[in-house]
Short mmCIF file of C-alpha atoms in Angstrom, two decimals:
data_model
loop_
_atom_site.label_atom_id
_atom_site.label_comp_id
_atom_site.label_asym_id
_atom_site.label_seq_id
_atom_site.Cartn_x
_atom_site.Cartn_y
_atom_site.Cartn_z
CA MET A 1 14.11 -43.55 -40.03
CA ILE A 2 13.38 -40.15 -41.79
CA ARG A 3 9.87 -40.23 -40.29
CA PHE A 4 11.38 -40.35 -37.12
CA SER A 5 13.88 -37.46 -37.92
CA TRP A 6 10.78 -35.19 -38.82
CA LEU A 7 9.16 -35.96 -35.95
CA LEU A 8 12.10 -34.55 -33.66
CA ILE A 9 12.49 -31.81 -35.92
CA GLY A 10 8.61 -30.92 -35.64
CA LEU A 11 8.74 -31.46 -31.73
CA TRP A 12 11.78 -29.37 -31.71
CA LEU A 13 10.16 -26.47 -33.52
CA GLY A 14 6.91 -26.66 -31.84
CA LEU A 15 7.78 -26.91 -28.28
CA VAL A 16 11.16 -26.33 -27.73
CA VAL A 17 11.83 -23.19 -29.62
CA PRO A 18 8.86 -21.49 -28.46
CA LEU A 19 9.33 -22.18 -24.65
CA GLY A 20 12.99 -20.78 -25.05
CA LEU A 21 11.76 -17.82 -26.54
CA GLY A 22 9.59 -17.17 -24.07
CA LEU A 23 12.07 -17.88 -21.08
CA THR A 24 14.46 -15.23 -23.12
CA GLY A 25 11.62 -12.62 -23.67
CA CYS A 26 11.04 -12.52 -19.64
CA ALA A 27 15.14 -12.01 -18.83
CA SER A 28 15.06 -9.17 -21.23
CA TYR A 29 12.09 -6.95 -19.63
CA ILE A 30 13.24 -3.51 -19.71
CA PRO A 31 11.54 -1.44 -16.71
CA ASP A 32 10.88 1.91 -18.59
CA LYS A 33 7.37 2.50 -17.56
CA GLU A 34 8.73 1.82 -14.03
CA ILE A 35 11.33 4.17 -14.21
CA ALA A 36 9.11 7.07 -15.97
CA ILE A 37 6.65 6.32 -13.23
CA ALA A 38 9.25 6.77 -10.67
CA GLU A 39 10.46 10.08 -12.18
CA ALA A 40 6.75 11.28 -12.11
CA ALA A 41 6.48 10.44 -8.38
CA VAL A 42 9.39 12.31 -7.43
CA GLU A 43 8.66 15.58 -9.67
CA ALA A 44 5.11 15.50 -7.86
CA ALA A 45 6.94 15.20 -4.66
CA ARG A 46 9.40 18.02 -5.44
CA GLY A 47 5.98 19.90 -6.12
CA ALA A 48 4.46 19.02 -2.86
CA ARG A 49 7.79 20.30 -1.37
CA ALA A 50 8.71 17.39 0.37
CA ASP A 51 12.11 18.41 -0.25
CA SER A 52 11.33 20.89 2.50
CA TYR A 53 9.17 18.95 4.50
CA ALA A 54 10.20 15.42 4.37
CA PRO A 55 14.00 15.83 3.00
CA ARG A 56 15.29 12.50 4.43
CA LEU A 57 12.67 10.65 2.66
CA PHE A 58 12.90 12.82 -1.02
CA GLN A 59 16.44 12.16 -0.87
CA GLN A 60 15.67 8.48 -0.53
CA ALA A 61 13.79 8.69 -3.65
CA GLN A 62 15.98 10.76 -5.72
CA GLU A 63 19.16 8.35 -4.93
CA SER A 64 16.80 5.14 -6.03
CA LEU A 65 16.04 6.56 -8.79
CA ARG A 66 19.46 7.83 -9.69
CA LEU A 67 20.74 4.10 -8.82
CA ALA A 68 17.44 2.97 -11.07
CA LYS A 69 19.04 4.82 -14.11
CA ARG A 70 22.69 3.76 -13.78
CA ALA A 71 21.24 0.30 -13.52
CA HIS A 72 19.26 0.48 -16.69
CA GLN A 73 21.97 2.12 -18.51
CA GLU A 74 24.18 -0.93 -17.36
CA ARG A 75 21.58 -3.39 -18.59
CA GLU A 76 20.86 -4.54 -15.41
CA PHE A 77 17.05 -4.65 -15.67
CA GLY A 78 16.32 -6.37 -12.55
CA VAL A 79 17.96 -4.36 -10.46
CA ALA A 80 16.69 -1.26 -12.27
CA LYS A 81 13.00 -2.10 -11.58
CA GLU A 82 13.72 -2.65 -7.97
CA TYR A 83 15.15 0.51 -7.77
CA ALA A 84 12.55 2.36 -9.89
CA VAL A 85 9.80 0.95 -7.32
CA ASP A 86 11.72 1.86 -4.20
CA ALA A 87 12.19 5.28 -5.57
CA ARG A 88 8.36 5.42 -6.49
CA VAL A 89 7.46 3.91 -2.62
CA GLN A 90 9.75 6.67 -1.13
CA ALA A 91 8.84 9.60 -3.11
CA GLU A 92 4.85 9.01 -2.68
CA ARG A 93 5.55 8.75 1.21
CA ALA A 94 7.41 12.01 0.79
CA GLU A 95 4.77 13.76 -1.05
CA ASN A 96 2.41 12.37 1.45
CA PHE A 97 4.23 13.60 4.57
CA ALA A 98 4.75 16.86 2.96
CA VAL A 99 1.14 17.36 2.16
CA LEU A 100 0.01 16.22 5.65
CA GLN A 101 2.53 18.60 7.12
CA ARG A 102 1.16 21.39 5.00
CA GLU A 103 -2.13 20.69 5.90
CA ARG A 104 -1.66 21.00 9.93
CA GLY A 105 -0.62 24.40 9.01
CA ASP A 106 3.26 23.80 9.53
CA GLU A 107 4.25 26.12 6.71
#
């Protein structure tokens, strides 16, 4: 009987506890890196004058970044990551459009 109990405890400690810790770690991922990249992308778009050449895209990027930061503060990390990625994509599109317009001589 004692041997059986130790076997269950060993199984619990060896398999169940690490699995539970692994799942918990995945659920609490904090997207700080994604938000920082989105912030840098928005600043790069601003530097390319996307606010003038691609105002709609630039505003979408800013809004997604604002929502990412708010979701992060509310500890909704999955939502924060989605908004941060969207902000980066929109900022990159805005920057590319602005650079293209300037190269075409639309200054």
